[in-house]
XYZ file of C-alpha atoms in Angstrom:
381
model
C -8.116 -14.159 -30.661
C -6.409 -11.139 -32.180
C -5.077 -11.299 -35.729
C -1.365 -11.918 -35.998
C -1.172 -13.297 -32.454
C 1.765 -15.666 -31.796
C 0.964 -19.348 -31.377
C 0.308 -20.301 -27.775
C 3.141 -22.166 -26.120
C 1.334 -23.791 -23.187
C -1.688 -23.631 -20.901
C -3.866 -20.606 -21.521
C -3.982 -18.260 -18.534
C -7.301 -16.411 -18.334
C -6.845 -12.832 -17.150
C -9.070 -9.860 -16.442
C -8.197 -6.161 -16.223
C -10.079 -4.022 -13.722
C -10.039 -0.375 -14.753
C -8.767 -0.882 -18.270
C -9.709 2.441 -19.868
C -6.703 4.406 -18.601
C -3.250 4.637 -20.113
C -1.710 1.856 -18.012
C -4.727 -0.344 -18.646
C -4.440 0.252 -22.369
C -0.752 -0.675 -22.397
C -1.501 -3.777 -20.360
C -4.242 -4.790 -22.787
C -1.918 -4.210 -25.755
C 0.714 -6.475 -24.226
C -1.676 -9.215 -23.147
C -3.483 -9.409 -26.487
C -0.153 -10.354 -28.063
C 1.020 -12.568 -25.202
C 1.120 -16.219 -26.336
C 0.066 -17.606 -22.944
C -2.645 -15.135 -21.885
C -6.285 -14.804 -22.834
C -8.007 -11.565 -21.859
C -11.449 -12.596 -20.675
C -12.769 -9.252 -19.385
C -11.843 -5.579 -19.165
C -13.823 -3.307 -16.858
C -14.754 0.350 -17.006
C -17.686 2.064 -15.365
C -17.665 5.056 -17.740
C -17.376 2.992 -20.906
C -19.331 -0.150 -20.034
C -20.790 -1.672 -23.193
C -18.326 0.144 -25.476
C -15.574 -1.546 -27.455
C -12.141 -1.208 -25.832
C -10.859 0.530 -28.958
C -13.124 3.441 -27.991
C -10.438 4.486 -25.497
C -7.468 2.650 -27.044
C -7.716 3.319 -30.789
C -4.374 1.633 -31.452
C -6.121 -1.682 -30.702
C -8.768 -1.244 -33.380
C -9.166 -4.499 -35.333
C -7.122 -6.523 -32.822
C -9.971 -7.452 -30.483
C -13.767 -7.290 -30.204
C -13.698 -7.025 -26.426
C -16.148 -4.613 -24.799
C -15.902 -3.022 -21.372
C -18.037 -4.454 -18.595
C -18.903 -2.945 -15.205
C -16.773 -4.019 -12.268
C -19.771 -5.759 -10.747
C -19.904 -8.186 -13.690
C -16.450 -9.638 -13.105
C -16.367 -13.408 -13.427
C -13.789 -15.990 -12.443
C -10.322 -15.904 -13.998
C -6.837 -17.138 -13.212
C -5.314 -13.716 -12.574
C -6.705 -10.217 -12.244
C -4.760 -7.044 -12.993
C -6.051 -3.968 -11.204
C -5.428 -0.605 -12.888
C -7.945 1.255 -10.768
C -7.320 4.725 -9.289
C -5.721 5.067 -5.874
C -7.911 3.673 -3.121
C -10.191 1.645 -5.387
C -8.207 -1.609 -5.288
C -8.398 -1.665 -1.491
C -12.167 -1.126 -1.643
C -12.675 -3.938 -4.151
C -10.001 -6.404 -3.055
C -12.557 -8.884 -1.686
C -14.295 -8.940 -5.064
C -10.968 -9.533 -6.781
C -9.973 -12.371 -4.465
C -13.397 -13.982 -4.883
C -12.936 -14.116 -8.649
C -9.208 -14.635 -9.179
C -6.582 -16.954 -7.758
C -3.933 -14.249 -8.201
C -3.983 -10.438 -8.216
C -1.461 -7.947 -9.567
C -2.249 -4.395 -8.460
C -0.683 -1.610 -10.548
C -1.868 1.010 -8.057
C -0.418 2.284 -4.798
C -2.810 0.707 -2.301
C -0.618 -2.189 -1.167
C 2.932 -1.029 -1.923
C 3.863 0.001 1.601
C 4.130 -2.495 4.411
C 4.149 0.118 7.172
C 0.749 1.494 8.224
C 2.312 4.632 9.678
C 4.257 5.405 6.506
C 1.106 4.946 4.447
C -0.832 7.426 6.573
C 2.094 9.863 6.570
C 2.436 9.974 2.787
C -1.191 9.418 1.739
C -2.866 11.499 4.441
C -5.352 8.891 5.639
C -5.433 5.539 7.432
C -5.101 2.480 5.228
C -8.541 0.929 4.621
C -7.243 -2.671 4.746
C -4.114 -2.663 6.909
C -4.304 -6.397 7.527
C -3.480 -7.096 3.879
C -0.359 -4.944 3.576
C 2.162 -7.625 4.472
C 0.661 -10.159 2.074
C 1.629 -8.352 -1.147
C 5.030 -8.799 -2.766
C 6.569 -5.540 -3.951
C 6.638 -5.995 -7.703
C 10.120 -5.033 -8.887
C 11.450 -8.328 -10.306
C 15.063 -7.241 -9.943
C 14.507 -7.118 -6.168
C 11.963 -9.823 -5.476
C 12.196 -12.395 -8.246
C 12.188 -15.393 -5.882
C 9.235 -14.080 -3.885
C 7.272 -13.430 -7.074
C 7.582 -17.079 -8.068
C 5.580 -18.239 -5.071
C 3.140 -15.406 -4.383
C -0.450 -14.860 -5.403
C -0.514 -11.123 -4.580
C 1.701 -8.459 -6.164
C 1.815 -4.694 -5.642
C 3.623 -3.159 -8.599
C 6.048 -0.389 -7.729
C 5.380 3.237 -8.617
C 7.002 4.434 -11.830
C 9.185 7.066 -10.138
C 10.110 4.579 -7.431
C 11.044 1.952 -10.010
C 13.471 4.139 -11.934
C 14.996 5.589 -8.749
C 15.412 2.253 -6.989
C 16.982 0.566 -10.009
C 19.324 3.537 -10.475
C 20.603 3.574 -6.900
C 20.168 0.069 -5.525
C 23.665 -1.174 -6.486
C 25.339 1.661 -4.558
C 23.123 1.069 -1.535
C 23.720 -2.677 -1.584
C 27.445 -1.988 -1.462
C 26.925 0.541 1.372
C 28.936 3.227 -0.415
C 26.189 5.879 -0.551
C 26.086 8.505 2.190
C 23.140 10.465 0.791
C 21.230 10.866 -2.463
C 19.209 13.620 -4.106
C 16.896 12.372 -6.859
C 15.321 14.623 -9.484
C 12.913 13.023 -11.958
C 11.612 14.634 -15.128
C 8.348 13.031 -16.141
C 6.011 12.977 -19.122
C 2.351 13.933 -19.058
C 1.002 10.362 -19.224
C 2.150 9.852 -15.635
C -0.820 11.961 -14.513
C -3.335 9.614 -16.176
C -5.978 10.268 -18.808
C -8.373 12.422 -16.764
C -8.227 16.025 -17.947
C -7.263 18.716 -15.451
C -6.197 22.343 -15.376
C -2.565 21.198 -15.291
C -3.017 19.005 -18.385
C -4.855 21.650 -20.416
C -2.775 22.106 -23.578
C -2.095 25.857 -23.271
C -0.885 25.251 -19.702
C 1.112 22.086 -20.334
C 2.651 22.821 -23.730
C 6.194 24.111 -23.424
C 6.066 23.840 -19.629
C 8.824 22.650 -17.332
C 6.943 22.666 -14.069
C 8.221 21.585 -10.665
C 5.097 19.958 -9.265
C 6.398 18.024 -6.263
C 9.718 19.369 -4.968
C 9.191 17.608 -1.616
C 6.890 15.021 -0.098
C 6.244 12.889 -3.186
C 4.404 9.684 -2.286
C 6.885 7.494 -4.144
C 9.597 8.633 -1.740
C 8.115 6.271 0.854
C 8.799 3.288 -1.432
C 12.260 4.511 -2.359
C 13.342 5.017 1.245
C 11.879 1.714 2.405
C 13.740 -0.292 -0.217
C 17.039 1.563 -0.376
C 17.323 1.882 3.386
C 16.707 -1.828 3.688
C 13.700 -1.580 5.965
C 11.237 -4.423 6.062
C 8.509 -1.758 5.750
C 8.039 -2.725 2.116
C 6.006 -5.906 2.272
C 6.877 -8.055 5.243
C 6.206 -11.108 3.098
C 8.070 -9.866 0.050
C 11.572 -11.112 0.845
C 13.066 -7.786 -0.191
C 16.620 -8.637 -1.148
C 18.173 -6.119 1.245
C 18.830 -6.766 4.914
C 18.191 -4.257 7.680
C 21.808 -3.162 7.474
C 21.567 -2.456 3.764
C 23.725 -5.354 2.517
C 22.596 -7.790 -0.147
C 20.877 -10.825 1.310
C 23.180 -13.790 1.259
C 26.286 -11.668 0.815
C 29.201 -11.439 3.212
C 28.229 -9.770 6.456
C 29.350 -6.167 6.711
C 29.141 -3.742 9.569
C 25.864 -1.868 9.038
C 26.480 1.673 7.837
C 24.298 4.556 9.024
C 21.153 4.820 6.929
C 21.680 7.285 4.068
C 19.562 10.394 3.633
C 17.389 10.213 0.505
C 15.613 13.198 -1.047
C 13.286 13.341 -4.057
C 11.820 16.001 -6.367
C 9.670 15.736 -9.491
C 9.369 18.025 -12.510
C 6.842 17.804 -15.343
C 8.311 18.354 -18.815
C 6.904 18.474 -22.334
C 7.024 14.758 -23.057
C 4.186 12.240 -23.214
C 5.952 9.055 -22.151
C 9.024 8.544 -20.079
C 10.973 9.383 -16.941
C 14.560 10.536 -16.639
C 15.955 10.296 -13.114
C 19.102 12.287 -12.336
C 20.455 11.125 -8.995
C 23.244 12.904 -7.125
C 24.863 10.365 -4.835
C 27.348 11.507 -2.199
C 29.779 8.718 -1.339
C 31.211 7.457 1.926
C 34.507 6.614 0.212
C 36.404 7.466 -2.944
C 35.479 5.327 -5.942
C 36.875 5.476 -9.448
C 35.129 4.601 -12.720
C 36.297 0.987 -12.604
C 34.830 0.576 -9.122
C 31.500 1.892 -10.341
C 31.504 -0.382 -13.373
C 32.154 -3.384 -11.117
C 29.325 -2.420 -8.769
C 26.764 -2.043 -11.549
C 27.877 -5.138 -13.430
C 27.602 -7.227 -10.279
C 24.058 -6.005 -9.808
C 22.717 -6.164 -13.357
C 24.892 -8.386 -15.562
C 22.168 -11.041 -15.778
C 19.090 -8.820 -15.726
C 17.036 -9.065 -18.942
C 15.577 -5.561 -18.739
C 18.351 -3.451 -17.228
C 21.048 -2.039 -19.518
C 24.114 -0.010 -18.613
C 24.342 2.908 -21.045
C 27.631 4.747 -20.767
C 29.477 5.628 -23.968
C 32.499 7.876 -24.399
C 31.094 9.850 -27.340
C 27.885 10.494 -29.260
C 24.521 11.997 -28.416
C 23.216 8.687 -27.009
C 25.997 8.124 -24.491
C 23.608 8.366 -21.528
C 20.042 7.060 -20.911
C 17.268 8.792 -22.834
C 13.592 7.957 -22.201
C 12.661 8.837 -25.779
C 14.479 5.725 -26.979
C 12.537 3.499 -24.577
C 8.951 4.333 -25.571
C 6.960 1.112 -25.651
C 9.783 -0.993 -24.211
C 10.256 -2.610 -20.805
C 13.903 -1.592 -20.408
C 15.495 0.517 -17.721
C 18.675 2.166 -19.005
C 21.191 3.264 -16.374
C 24.317 5.401 -16.742
C 26.660 7.121 -14.331
C 29.525 9.583 -14.151
C 32.016 10.227 -11.372
C 32.522 13.847 -10.428
C 36.314 14.379 -10.581
C 36.105 17.347 -8.194
C 33.974 15.870 -5.411
C 33.030 12.601 -3.776
C 29.877 12.495 -5.889
C 28.452 10.213 -8.563
C 25.678 11.311 -10.895
C 23.508 8.315 -11.793
C 21.037 8.685 -14.647
C 18.227 6.233 -15.358
C 15.389 6.216 -17.881
C 12.215 4.183 -18.367
C 8.892 4.368 -20.146
C 6.605 5.132 -17.204
C 3.734 3.156 -18.785
C 5.908 0.094 -19.407
C 8.711 -0.638 -16.943
C 6.918 1.797 -14.650
C 3.526 0.079 -14.947
C 2.150 -2.402 -17.511
C 5.436 -3.896 -18.691
C 6.618 -4.544 -15.149
C 3.239 -6.123 -14.353
C 3.584 -8.519 -17.298
C 7.157 -9.282 -16.251
C 5.821 -10.237 -12.798
C 3.025 -12.233 -14.464
C 5.612 -14.228 -16.407
C 7.662 -14.982 -13.301
C 4.589 -16.045 -11.318
C 3.707 -18.580 -13.999
C 7.190 -19.932 -14.646
C 7.390 -18.333 -18.080
C 10.461 -16.675 -19.614
C 10.597 -13.093 -18.326
C 10.877 -11.656 -21.827
C 7.659 -13.337 -22.995
C 5.470 -10.669 -24.581
C 7.996 -7.914 -23.765
C 10.485 -8.174 -26.612
C 9.703 -4.805 -28.221
C 12.953 -2.767 -28.223
C 11.585 0.766 -28.620
C 11.827 3.015 -31.663
C 14.508 5.210 -33.185
C 13.848 7.812 -34.338
C 10.613 8.445 -32.515
C-alpha cells in the first residue's frame, strides 16, 4: 500500500494494467495507487519486465514497490485495464478475459461497432469483428447507464472525447448543419516512443499540421454525433438514429450534418484545445446556446461551461486542466453569420485516457464518479 493512501471505503477491487510503461499507463497507475477502492496487483511491460515501475514513471518513486511483469505472467484479477498499442488488445483479448471479469481498453481496437468503418479508417480488417458490439463506448456523459451493467468498455479516443463533448448538445438539439473541428494537441498524445517527429530540434517551437484529413478519431466522432448505431451496438448510445436525445420528445429527423476534422501538433506536452466551427440550421442567440449547454451538462461532474465576459481565462485553456479529469467547454455566437464557435479543452492523458477510464471504473462498480479524480489542476503551471 502506498504511503499517504486514503483509507479504503469498501471492498477492495483488484486491478491489473496491461502495457503500463507508457504515458497513459503511468497516469492510470498514479490514479489507482491513490484510489481508496482499488488495489493494483500487476503492471505489465515486455521491455521493462523485472524493473520497478518508477523506472518509467519517476513521479511514483517511493509510492509503490511494484515491478513490471511480462504479459504472459498475468494472473486473475477483478478488472484489467489495457493500455497496449493499437492492435495488441485485440490479439490478447482472450488472455484478458481468461484472467479478469471486466476489461477496460484504453486503445482503439474496440471503439467502432462497424467493421467497414474500422477497415476504412485503420486500413485493415478487424482481427476480432465478433467482439465489436460487446464493448460499451466509454464516454460516461453518453453511456452512463450502459457502463453500470457492462463488463467490457472501449474508452474513447482523446480527440474524439473533446470533440464529442463540445458538439453533442448542438447535435442532440438538431440545430447543427455542419461542423469543422480543429484540434491543437500536445506531444504526449503521440506516446512515449521516440520518433523523428518527436526529436527535440524538430518538435520544439513547431506548429505542425499532421493530420488535416482522414484522422482515425473522425470515425468515432461521426458515429456518435450523427447518431448511428455504428458505435457499439450494445452500448446504448444516448442518441437515436435521427439525432435526438433518447427519451426526448420525438422530432422530425434532420439531415445528417457534415463533420470535418483536422489536427495540429503544437509546443505543449499535455492537453488538447478543440476549436469547432458549427454552422447552424436556424438562428440562435446567446441565451439559446446557454440553455442548450445547461440542459446537457448541468449535472455532469466533469464538464464545466467556461464563458466569462472579461479576463484572460474567459475561454477553455488546456494548460489549466493538466492532471485533472475535467472537460471545459465555451462558445461564442458569430454576430455576422449563422455560426457558433465552440471551444473545448481537456488533458489528453486524463479525460482523454486514464481519467476517463477511472471514471468508467467507478461507474461500473457503483462508486461515486469523482472517487480518485478530485484533483483540480494547477495554476500557474
